[in-house]
Amino acid sequence: MSILIDPAKCISCGRCCNICPGNLIETGNTDKAFIKYPTECWGCTACLKECPAGAIKYYLGEDIGGKGGYLYTKSHQDCINWHIVSSDKKRYHIQINKQESNKY
Amino acid sequence: MNFDLKTLETDVLIIGGGTAGCYCALTIAENSNLQVLIADKANIKRSGCLAAGVNALNAYIGKGETPETFVDYVKKDSEGIIREDLVYSAAKRLNKAAKRLEALGLPIFKDENGEYVQRGKRSIKINGENIKPLLAKAVTSQDNTAVLNNVNIVDYLVKDDRVLGAIGFSLNENIIYVIHAKQTICATGGASGLYKPNNPTFSRHKMWYSPFNTGAGYAMGIRAGAEMTSFEMRFIALRCKDTIAPTGTIAQGVNTVQINAKGEEYLKDSQICSTHLRLYATVMENVKGSGPCFLKTKGITEGQQSELFKAYLNMAPAQALKWLEKNTGPAEENVEIEGTEPYIVGGHAASGYWVDHARKTTLKNLYAIGDAAGGSPKKYVTGCLAEGEIAATSVIETIETAQIHQLDPEKISKKISCIDHFFYNDSPLYSIEEVEETMQKVMDEYAGGITTAYTYSRNKLGIAAERIEELLKTAADLKAETLHELLSICEIIDRLYVCAVLIRHLEARKETRWRCYQENIDYPQKDDQKWMKYVNSIYKDGRVQILLRDLVGRDEIYEHTN
């Protein structure tokens, strides 16, 4: 699993459930989204980019270099704000305009 | 499980709503009044390989290039074994497809003269994070197109070698769909998860290719007796270690070279332009003890580093996060690279259905496009769009002569019990996961996986074939408690069918044509005298029958004669 959903931040909009390519997310009795099949997560970040509340965290497995850092997004119409918190609690913010291309 | 049965009729059924499927639907919808139905295992807004986005269109006729030079390039890169007719017909439509994507809202990077910015001769830079939502939006805005999301198609409905539609089940409700169509188009994607992956534990689904592309389309065709081609031309990607993030972004973006642990550039000039030889050279450095290997990024500018962070956040955020976790970046540290496990992917290699010039398969009323269609390597995103357009045009031109035919009710009942019976199986000794992992272990060790540096021998393939056959029997006895488990069982069975065909194709080619992709220890050299042939197969009476076919030239109009 590389995705964590924070129930305290989840606003029960269901967008992540609809968007997951693997149909891995659903809402439970409390209407909060959760990952039904965590071991099957691909880490494609589709849910992360869809979440309007910044409730979904993406992190790396320990086997591929994860140390506890994570990232989440706040997506707006024109840009995506990437918020990254590294394992030593340093915070980074990278804004990517949807209408501007990558240099590479 | 008590399933409700829903029977639907449509002019055109498209199985798989990824890049090729969506564009095919869009082309039909915009140019005819035909009713189109897309059935997708996920949600077309983010399904398929482009879920997370892509930062370049890698099949494009750039400045100074022509469709003819594009075919020459693909032919050379693929050691001569391609369907030139297919590559050529797609090549002529690549740039139009890119323009169409731009018209749908895709940002394509332009220079001060308003020209697309190229990344190499045949690639243009895009901001493709939103590429799949854009395609999906265009499709769903068409009045004559319907989408069934979260429906897993299991098999075609076939009568006398004619495809009448397909059968599948909902992943959210207890519904089995029987869909009859005048024409059916397979756009399901290729096959991942056949081999033990790079990351076997926590991150085992951190693959290069979508783990939800399980070879379902191939397997349906195999079971129905369609002719398949070139499964032995596997694809193995050279990627950033662990995160499996693309290396082209760095190699072409900041123009780096590949070095070994001693800091030596190990690629010879002749290998620089060849996809599989770049991988082979890296594998050989490791075999001879000069690994690990890297992309030499140390010393790039701060600006270049910053752009790489953005590029990776857009399409493979794991790589950006990995750098930050280590408190480093590509300017300070070279990027380690490695080969992935092998995949069967018609969009990159030549594996898939054997199709004619219009992308019709050998089964009547069935087309295959994108990753599902064989013979045309390096089609990537725009090539998949081109194939969607070619099939759509053919459907519009020929559908008047097609009619909807219903499959006999007793045959439909039999199909339903094939799906349903997994809920009534006794509890087996082996779990779904164990069967999957066993299949991956067998393929890794005996059919040319990472463990053996992608090499295989006839004797090892014999063991693999035997074990895959046994696993197919084991899989038939698996038990499902939920719809998701039913899906997992179907996916394993599909993968096992693909493995069975792949093994026979690897065995059939008695030479080594593509280093690593097809590395036959018994025949380590390329043999142009005997093997300038397509290796094709048909599954019949439980056996894979191999047939060899002559090469097809770029100006030929190939039509099926069998």
XYZ file of C-alpha atoms in Angstrom:
666
model
C 0.000 0.000 0.000
C 1.299 3.467 -0.766
C -1.847 5.502 -0.104
C -3.281 6.545 3.263
C -6.616 8.291 3.647
C -7.046 10.510 6.708
C -10.662 10.060 7.882
C -10.486 13.317 9.824
C -9.878 15.242 6.612
C -12.092 13.159 4.308
C -15.224 15.077 3.294
C -17.007 11.988 1.974
C -17.295 13.301 -1.576
C -16.603 9.853 -3.046
C -14.403 11.182 -5.825
C -11.478 8.914 -4.961
C -13.803 5.883 -5.000
C -14.953 6.722 -8.514
C -11.528 7.452 -9.866
C -9.363 4.575 -8.603
C -8.333 2.523 -11.681
C -8.287 -0.615 -9.560
C -11.632 -0.016 -7.843
C -9.745 -0.335 -4.562
C -11.391 2.445 -2.540
C -14.876 2.669 -1.041
C -16.757 4.471 1.692
C -17.722 2.499 4.770
C -20.498 2.921 7.314
C -19.162 6.299 8.363
C -19.076 7.476 4.727
C -15.333 7.999 5.041
C -13.239 6.664 2.198
C -10.890 3.781 2.907
C -8.720 1.402 0.881
C -10.421 -1.948 0.568
C -7.486 -3.784 -0.983
C -4.349 -2.018 0.224
C -1.866 -4.550 -1.125
C -3.079 -3.948 -4.676
C -2.448 -0.196 -4.767
C -0.346 0.804 -7.775
C 0.519 4.248 -6.469
C -0.734 5.921 -9.646
C -1.892 8.893 -7.532
C -5.163 9.323 -9.443
C -7.059 9.521 -6.117
C -4.521 11.944 -4.706
C -5.022 14.372 -7.569
C -8.806 14.088 -7.360
C -9.148 14.693 -3.618
C -10.334 18.270 -2.965
C -9.540 18.109 0.751
C -5.884 17.051 0.828
C -6.981 13.975 2.774
C -4.939 11.441 0.829
C -1.255 10.891 1.523
C 1.140 9.081 -0.764
C 4.207 7.479 0.732
C 6.914 5.065 -0.349
C 7.305 1.518 0.866
C 10.307 0.942 3.067
C 11.587 -1.520 0.452
C 11.939 1.259 -2.129
C 13.424 3.922 0.078
C 10.529 5.177 2.195
C 11.407 6.564 5.605
C 8.106 8.055 6.663
C 7.889 11.080 4.386
C 4.777 11.651 2.317
C 3.135 13.969 -0.162
C -0.388 15.207 -0.787
C -1.938 17.595 -3.265
C -4.387 20.424 -3.404
C -5.733 20.563 -6.896
C -7.229 23.713 -8.335
C -8.686 24.372 -11.739
C -5.450 25.728 -13.160
C -2.750 24.139 -11.043
C -1.805 21.363 -8.706
C -0.099 22.260 -5.442
C 2.167 19.466 -4.328
C 2.924 19.456 -0.615
C 5.769 17.225 0.440
C 6.757 16.427 4.004
C 10.037 14.557 4.266
C 10.860 12.115 7.028
C 12.837 14.789 8.891
C 9.698 16.995 8.775
C 11.033 19.410 6.194
C 8.214 20.815 4.107
C 8.321 21.541 0.391
C 5.707 23.113 -1.826
C 5.823 22.789 -5.612
C 3.100 24.338 -7.736
C 2.569 23.008 -11.238
C 0.396 24.959 -13.620
C -1.804 22.619 -15.637
C -1.480 24.745 -18.760
C 2.310 24.951 -18.686
C 4.309 22.080 -19.989
C 7.239 20.397 -18.389
C 10.573 21.505 -19.642
C 11.543 17.826 -19.966
C -23.937 -15.548 -5.679
C -27.294 -14.548 -7.124
C -26.639 -12.507 -10.228
C -29.189 -10.444 -12.100
C -28.823 -10.778 -15.844
C -28.814 -7.652 -17.978
C -28.874 -8.078 -21.740
C -27.786 -5.107 -23.821
C -27.533 -4.412 -27.531
C -25.341 -1.864 -29.269
C -23.909 -1.231 -32.699
C -20.312 -1.196 -31.476
C -18.938 -2.641 -28.257
C -15.508 -1.388 -27.217
C -13.866 -3.453 -24.496
C -11.451 -1.216 -22.601
C -11.729 2.565 -22.292
C -8.054 3.476 -22.279
C -6.319 5.635 -24.863
C -7.156 3.553 -27.936
C -10.675 2.648 -26.830
C -11.704 6.192 -25.947
C -10.348 7.664 -29.176
C -11.977 4.938 -31.263
C -15.330 5.634 -29.568
C -14.911 9.358 -30.097
C -14.133 8.928 -33.808
C -17.156 6.691 -34.367
C -19.442 8.984 -32.366
C -18.336 12.122 -34.206
C -18.635 10.610 -37.670
C -21.755 8.469 -37.521
C -25.020 7.856 -35.705
C -23.870 4.466 -34.493
C -24.481 3.587 -30.874
C -21.201 2.898 -29.075
C -20.813 1.204 -25.717
C -17.499 1.192 -23.832
C -17.088 -1.401 -21.091
C -14.198 -0.668 -18.741
C -12.958 -2.587 -15.719
C -12.258 0.702 -13.936
C -13.467 4.250 -14.568
C -12.448 5.637 -17.947
C -11.514 8.956 -16.412
C -8.317 7.470 -15.021
C -8.151 3.918 -16.334
C -5.381 2.325 -18.360
C -1.690 3.174 -18.507
C -2.193 6.920 -18.564
C -3.897 7.105 -15.173
C -1.148 9.211 -13.640
C -0.337 11.081 -16.849
C 2.547 11.194 -19.289
C 4.949 14.012 -20.165
C 5.619 13.363 -23.854
C 4.003 11.988 -26.986
C 6.703 9.564 -28.014
C 5.439 8.703 -31.484
C 5.492 11.843 -33.602
C 6.870 12.764 -36.999
C 9.278 15.517 -36.032
C 11.078 18.066 -38.148
C 13.060 16.438 -40.938
C 11.282 13.126 -40.416
C 8.592 11.449 -42.517
C 6.273 8.476 -41.991
C 8.752 6.526 -44.135
C 11.723 7.377 -41.899
C 9.576 6.551 -38.862
C 8.958 3.054 -40.256
C 12.678 2.689 -40.999
C 13.476 3.607 -37.396
C 10.955 1.178 -35.889
C 12.130 -1.586 -38.226
C 15.763 -1.084 -37.280
C 15.014 -0.852 -33.562
C 12.940 -4.044 -33.796
C 15.615 -6.015 -35.680
C 13.525 -6.170 -38.844
C 10.475 -8.009 -37.510
C 7.558 -5.607 -37.743
C 4.394 -5.341 -39.777
C 5.583 -2.439 -41.899
C 2.092 -1.968 -43.316
C 0.648 -1.411 -39.850
C 3.446 0.843 -38.610
C 3.220 2.897 -41.804
C -0.540 3.393 -41.681
C -0.313 4.504 -38.046
C 2.708 6.735 -38.751
C 0.738 8.712 -41.330
C -1.822 9.616 -38.645
C 0.453 10.392 -35.670
C 0.636 14.158 -36.051
C -3.073 14.502 -36.736
C -3.720 12.586 -33.510
C -1.465 14.974 -31.570
C -3.352 17.959 -33.028
C -6.645 16.393 -32.038
C -5.435 15.927 -28.465
C -4.425 19.566 -28.385
C -7.887 20.549 -29.621
C -9.359 18.526 -26.758
C -7.398 20.685 -24.334
C -4.048 18.922 -23.957
C -1.259 21.467 -23.370
C 1.590 20.862 -25.830
C 4.756 22.842 -25.186
C 5.594 25.318 -27.969
C 8.675 27.361 -28.813
C 8.814 31.076 -29.623
C 7.757 30.316 -33.219
C 4.683 28.446 -32.099
C 6.184 25.076 -33.072
C 5.872 22.029 -30.850
C 8.970 21.531 -28.729
C 10.573 18.230 -29.597
C 12.311 15.834 -27.271
C 14.412 13.955 -29.773
C 13.369 13.312 -33.376
C 10.113 11.538 -32.698
C 8.812 12.923 -29.422
C 7.085 16.146 -28.351
C 6.731 17.565 -24.862
C 3.308 17.845 -23.288
C 1.766 18.545 -19.933
C -0.061 15.242 -19.893
C -1.126 14.865 -16.286
C -4.712 15.453 -17.367
C -4.567 13.504 -20.627
C -6.948 10.719 -19.646
C -9.593 12.965 -18.029
C -9.585 15.042 -21.242
C -10.181 11.999 -23.415
C -12.856 10.680 -21.070
C -14.650 14.026 -21.015
C -14.740 14.128 -24.812
C -16.167 10.615 -24.928
C -18.842 11.116 -22.287
C -20.071 14.314 -23.927
C -21.154 12.357 -27.015
C -24.890 11.591 -27.164
C -24.452 8.279 -28.968
C -21.827 6.872 -26.613
C -22.507 5.054 -23.361
C -19.954 3.925 -20.797
C -20.180 0.983 -18.431
C -17.575 1.673 -15.768
C -16.492 -1.011 -13.307
C -17.586 -3.891 -15.509
C -15.112 -6.703 -16.103
C -15.577 -8.403 -19.459
C -14.714 -12.087 -19.135
C -15.153 -13.585 -22.595
C -16.428 -13.006 -26.094
C -19.716 -14.460 -27.249
C -18.668 -16.536 -30.253
C -20.527 -18.592 -32.807
C -18.804 -20.154 -35.838
C -15.674 -17.977 -35.470
C -17.885 -14.875 -35.405
C -17.837 -12.595 -32.353
C -21.392 -11.628 -31.369
C -20.461 -9.526 -28.336
C -19.149 -10.242 -24.868
C -20.104 -11.262 -21.346
C -18.895 -9.778 -18.067
C -19.860 -8.821 -14.559
C -20.177 -5.635 -12.528
C -17.638 -5.072 -9.778
C -20.146 -3.099 -7.686
C -23.453 -4.914 -8.110
C -24.476 -8.549 -8.571
C -25.092 -8.120 -12.276
C -23.873 -10.141 -15.228
C -23.940 -8.244 -18.510
C -24.569 -10.016 -21.797
C -23.792 -7.511 -24.534
C -24.591 -8.208 -28.170
C -23.011 -5.974 -30.798
C -22.663 -5.745 -34.560
C -18.947 -5.114 -34.158
C -16.688 -5.628 -31.161
C -13.376 -3.840 -30.623
C -10.770 -5.153 -28.188
C -8.815 -2.292 -26.601
C -7.967 -3.869 -23.278
C -4.262 -3.180 -23.068
C -1.402 -5.602 -22.589
C -0.300 -7.914 -19.806
C 1.625 -7.136 -16.641
C 2.114 -9.329 -13.602
C 3.179 -12.428 -15.515
C 6.675 -12.396 -14.004
C 7.972 -11.836 -10.495
C 8.202 -8.050 -10.253
C 11.175 -5.863 -9.336
C 9.741 -5.110 -5.920
C 8.436 -8.344 -4.468
C 7.132 -7.276 -1.054
C 5.379 -4.111 0.123
C 5.755 -2.384 -3.239
C 5.047 -5.357 -5.498
C 2.514 -3.380 -7.498
C 4.983 -0.566 -8.113
C 5.327 -1.732 -11.704
C 6.237 -0.030 -14.924
C 2.917 -0.969 -16.480
C -0.559 -0.828 -14.974
C -1.031 -3.956 -12.837
C -4.705 -3.856 -13.800
C -3.769 -4.600 -17.406
C -3.741 -8.347 -17.021
C -3.844 -9.598 -20.590
C -7.623 -10.065 -20.447
C -8.087 -9.093 -24.094
C -5.362 -11.437 -25.275
C -6.747 -14.287 -23.143
C -10.282 -13.828 -24.468
C -8.923 -14.012 -28.000
C -6.725 -17.012 -27.230
C -9.660 -18.946 -25.789
C -11.806 -18.027 -28.783
C -9.175 -19.264 -31.253
C -7.893 -15.917 -32.598
C -4.474 -15.878 -34.227
C -1.852 -14.122 -32.107
C 1.537 -12.806 -33.101
C 5.014 -12.099 -31.710
C 4.386 -12.820 -28.019
C 8.065 -13.777 -27.855
C 8.993 -10.135 -28.483
C 8.570 -9.171 -24.856
C 9.061 -5.661 -23.588
C 11.379 -4.893 -20.688
C 11.713 -1.270 -19.636
C 14.899 0.379 -18.440
C 13.781 2.436 -15.455
C 14.842 4.326 -12.358
C 15.529 1.701 -9.706
C 12.735 0.929 -7.237
C 10.331 3.655 -8.281
C 10.167 2.340 -11.873
C 9.953 5.951 -13.020
C 10.798 6.726 -16.671
C 14.451 7.224 -17.604
C 13.784 8.990 -20.918
C 12.807 12.138 -19.048
C 16.364 12.394 -17.789
C 18.254 10.746 -20.652
C 16.630 12.909 -23.314
C 15.572 15.843 -21.157
C 18.985 16.741 -19.784
C 20.954 14.634 -22.227
C 22.751 12.311 -19.827
C 24.733 9.136 -20.463
C 24.652 5.712 -18.818
C 27.610 4.835 -16.596
C 28.597 1.850 -14.508
C 29.775 1.778 -10.892
C 33.300 2.686 -12.024
C 31.999 5.795 -13.728
C 32.633 4.378 -17.218
C 30.258 4.997 -20.119
C 29.384 1.477 -21.194
C 27.205 1.980 -24.264
C 28.854 1.544 -27.625
C 27.767 3.886 -30.417
C 25.777 1.162 -32.146
C 23.740 0.572 -28.999
C 22.774 4.141 -28.251
C 19.769 4.194 -30.585
C 18.432 0.726 -29.881
C 15.944 0.297 -27.044
C 16.624 -3.315 -26.137
C 20.408 -2.976 -26.488
C 20.462 -0.095 -23.974
C 18.835 -2.503 -21.548
C 21.071 -5.433 -22.548
C 24.234 -3.391 -22.020
C 23.040 -2.470 -18.519
C 22.192 -6.073 -17.668
C 25.608 -7.233 -18.890
C 27.425 -4.644 -16.757
C 25.713 -6.180 -13.731
C 26.404 -9.743 -14.858
C 30.129 -9.035 -15.180
C 30.261 -7.253 -11.820
C 30.515 -3.642 -12.996
C 27.104 -2.652 -11.675
C 25.091 -0.976 -10.414
C 24.484 1.331 -13.370
C 23.366 4.938 -13.385
C 22.193 7.867 -15.447
C 24.940 10.413 -14.948
C 23.013 13.376 -13.560
C 25.472 14.580 -10.941
C 26.431 18.143 -11.783
C 23.320 19.172 -13.690
C 22.176 22.708 -12.906
C 19.762 23.684 -10.144
C 17.308 24.747 -12.846
C 17.493 21.360 -14.527
C 17.003 19.644 -11.188
C 13.970 21.765 -10.393
C 12.403 20.913 -13.759
C 13.047 17.206 -13.193
C 11.231 17.388 -9.849
C 8.226 18.935 -11.596
C 8.336 16.445 -14.456
C 8.338 13.501 -12.082
C 5.648 14.922 -9.822
C 3.443 15.095 -12.901
C 3.780 11.445 -13.899
C 5.818 9.417 -11.369
C 5.784 11.243 -8.015
C 7.489 8.329 -6.289
C 10.807 9.396 -7.832
C 10.488 12.978 -6.564
C 9.545 11.717 -3.115
C 12.462 9.301 -3.101
C 14.930 12.102 -3.735
C 13.443 14.205 -0.940
C 13.402 11.230 1.443
C 17.163 10.977 0.947
C 17.557 14.724 1.188
C 19.138 14.756 -2.219
C 18.349 15.313 -5.894
C 19.659 14.354 -9.323
C 22.143 17.249 -9.309
C 23.864 15.725 -6.288
C 23.418 12.031 -6.951
C 23.390 9.890 -10.095
C 20.141 8.012 -10.702
C 20.402 4.237 -10.453
C 18.739 2.312 -13.268
C 17.601 -1.261 -13.805
C 15.471 -3.408 -16.069
C 11.917 -4.303 -15.104
C 10.311 -7.688 -15.343
C 9.080 -8.589 -18.865
C 5.667 -7.518 -20.122
C 3.571 -8.397 -23.149
C 2.620 -5.028 -24.584
C 1.674 -4.368 -28.197
C 2.129 -0.637 -27.758
C 5.862 -1.000 -27.193
C 6.666 -4.370 -28.767
C 4.947 -6.390 -31.507
C 2.888 -8.780 -29.393
C -0.870 -9.047 -29.762
C -3.645 -10.063 -32.087
C -2.717 -10.770 -35.693
C -4.687 -8.068 -37.506
C -5.264 -6.952 -41.067
C -4.778 -3.437 -42.464
C -8.051 -2.261 -40.850
C -7.106 -3.867 -37.494
C -9.585 -6.704 -37.933
C -8.576 -9.878 -36.114
C -8.931 -13.372 -37.550
C -12.268 -13.705 -35.720
C -15.129 -12.164 -37.703
C -16.545 -8.878 -36.392
C -13.688 -8.423 -33.927
C -11.101 -5.646 -34.153
C -8.037 -5.139 -31.933
C -6.319 -1.805 -31.343
C -3.633 -0.260 -29.155
C -1.697 -2.588 -26.881
C -3.979 -5.460 -27.903
C -2.981 -5.291 -31.588
C 0.302 -6.909 -32.608
C 2.884 -6.217 -35.292
C 3.312 -2.492 -34.708
C 5.881 -1.632 -32.018
C 6.525 1.836 -30.653
C 3.014 3.080 -31.237
C 2.753 4.627 -27.757
C -0.049 7.142 -27.124
C -0.457 8.665 -30.588
C -0.080 5.302 -32.308
C -2.890 3.942 -30.137
C -5.023 6.932 -31.156
C -4.186 6.299 -34.823
C -5.205 2.666 -34.536
C -8.434 3.701 -32.815
C -9.161 5.975 -35.768
C -8.311 3.310 -38.368
C -10.607 0.750 -36.737
C -13.357 3.359 -36.286
C -13.217 4.296 -39.969
C -13.445 0.655 -40.992
C -16.374 0.048 -38.641
C -18.294 3.017 -40.037
C -17.650 1.879 -43.612
C -18.577 -1.755 -43.135
C -21.112 -1.987 -40.329
C -24.129 -1.791 -42.614
C -23.442 -5.341 -43.684
C -23.265 -6.543 -40.070
C -26.216 -7.480 -37.914
C -26.815 -8.229 -34.276
C -27.036 -11.963 -33.681
C -28.004 -13.418 -30.324
C -25.981 -16.247 -28.863
C -28.085 -19.335 -28.070
C -29.568 -19.141 -24.527
C -28.058 -22.456 -23.448
C -24.608 -21.228 -24.456
C -25.162 -18.031 -22.483
C -26.203 -20.121 -19.465
C -22.992 -22.104 -19.799
C -20.963 -18.881 -19.901
C -22.746 -17.597 -16.790
C -21.981 -20.770 -14.870
C -18.316 -20.428 -15.907
C -18.318 -17.090 -14.046
C -20.617 -18.084 -11.207
C -19.098 -21.429 -10.253
C -16.179 -19.854 -8.365
C -18.594 -18.879 -5.588
C -19.624 -22.519 -5.152
C -16.199 -24.167 -5.241
C -15.120 -25.937 -2.065
C -12.442 -24.140 -0.076
C -9.252 -25.033 -1.928
C -5.820 -25.687 -0.477
C -4.327 -22.689 -2.271
C -5.249 -19.014 -2.111
C -5.679 -16.651 -5.055
C -2.510 -14.820 -4.046
C -0.475 -18.022 -3.791
C -1.421 -19.053 -7.312
C -0.428 -15.622 -8.631
C 2.919 -15.657 -6.842
C 3.647 -19.210 -7.983
C 2.951 -18.224 -11.589
C 5.320 -15.253 -11.272
C 8.038 -17.413 -9.684
C 7.765 -20.055 -12.400
C 7.934 -17.461 -15.167
C 10.835 -15.667 -13.500
C 12.986 -18.747 -13.040
C 12.081 -20.831 -16.076
C 10.857 -18.402 -18.736
C 13.448 -15.634 -18.746
C 12.732 -13.328 -15.817
C 14.974 -10.974 -13.887
C 16.590 -13.819 -11.898
C 18.203 -15.343 -14.995
C 19.107 -11.999 -16.631
C 16.156 -12.586 -18.981
C 17.682 -15.752 -20.509
C 15.855 -19.033 -21.054
C 16.476 -22.457 -22.554
C 14.260 -25.105 -24.121
C 14.592 -27.348 -21.065
C 13.573 -24.586 -18.683
C 10.620 -23.600 -20.866
C 9.449 -27.207 -20.752
C 9.236 -27.006 -16.970
C 7.471 -23.648 -17.168
C 4.881 -24.988 -19.626
C 4.129 -27.951 -17.387
C 3.756 -25.800 -14.261
C 1.524 -23.230 -15.992
C -0.762 -26.017 -17.169
C -0.976 -27.333 -13.611
C -1.708 -23.833 -12.302
C -4.571 -23.433 -14.780
C -6.178 -26.510 -13.223
C -5.535 -25.162 -9.714
C -7.021 -21.769 -10.665
C -10.244 -23.398 -11.882
C -10.810 -24.600 -8.318
C -10.228 -21.251 -6.594
C -13.008 -19.869 -4.481
C -14.458 -16.365 -4.536
C -16.315 -14.769 -1.653
C -16.678 -11.310 -3.183
C -16.897 -9.741 -6.634
C -13.367 -8.424 -6.196
C -12.076 -11.928 -5.533
C -13.953 -13.126 -8.588
C -12.136 -10.439 -10.562
C -8.786 -11.548 -9.124
C -9.454 -15.154 -10.163
C -10.401 -14.074 -13.695
C -7.219 -12.012 -13.894
C -5.005 -14.921 -12.831
C -6.633 -17.245 -15.330
C -6.151 -14.656 -18.084
C -2.503 -14.235 -17.157
C -1.979 -17.999 -17.171
C -3.372 -18.230 -20.717
C -1.001 -15.460 -21.808
C 1.911 -17.288 -20.120
C 1.039 -20.543 -21.888
C 1.118 -18.819 -25.286
C 4.213 -16.777 -24.451
C 6.188 -19.900 -23.493
C 5.408 -21.578 -26.815
C 6.400 -18.446 -28.733
C 9.717 -18.203 -26.850
C 10.367 -21.853 -27.625
C 9.442 -21.506 -31.313
C 11.968 -18.790 -32.216
C 15.205 -20.772 -32.474
C 17.558 -17.799 -32.477
C 18.102 -14.734 -30.278
C 16.414 -11.878 -32.096
C 16.076 -9.146 -29.447
C 18.648 -9.188 -26.632
C 16.920 -9.568 -23.245
C 13.472 -9.368 -24.836
C 14.048 -12.828 -26.345
C 17.330 -14.322 -25.171
C 17.456 -18.013 -26.117
C 20.524 -19.674 -24.557
C 20.222 -22.661 -26.895
C 20.467 -20.321 -29.905
C 22.418 -17.224 -28.766
C 22.825 -15.609 -32.222
C 20.485 -13.820 -34.571
C 19.678 -15.922 -37.637
C 18.367 -13.749 -40.480
C 18.446 -16.609 -42.952
C 15.833 -18.689 -41.165
C 14.038 -16.316 -38.847
C 12.933 -13.230 -40.754
C 9.439 -14.515 -39.911
C 6.549 -13.722 -37.622
C 5.919 -16.374 -35.003
C 2.129 -16.685 -34.753
C -0.107 -19.042 -32.815
C -3.654 -20.320 -32.504
C -4.970 -22.009 -29.375
C -7.008 -25.036 -30.313
C -8.182 -28.100 -28.384
C -6.144 -27.062 -25.354
C -2.881 -26.716 -27.281
C -0.917 -23.763 -28.659
C -0.296 -24.359 -32.353
C 2.573 -22.349 -33.833
C 2.600 -21.091 -37.409
C 5.237 -18.986 -39.114
C 4.306 -16.190 -41.493
C 6.253 -14.199 -44.076
C 6.998 -10.534 -43.497
C 4.514 -7.926 -44.768
C 5.896 -4.809 -46.515
C 4.843 -1.220 -45.936
C 2.923 -0.778 -49.181
C 0.994 -4.027 -48.968
C -2.700 -4.165 -48.102
C -2.784 -7.230 -45.912
C -6.094 -9.046 -45.645
C -6.790 -12.310 -43.868
C -7.146 -15.244 -46.208
C -7.769 -17.954 -43.616
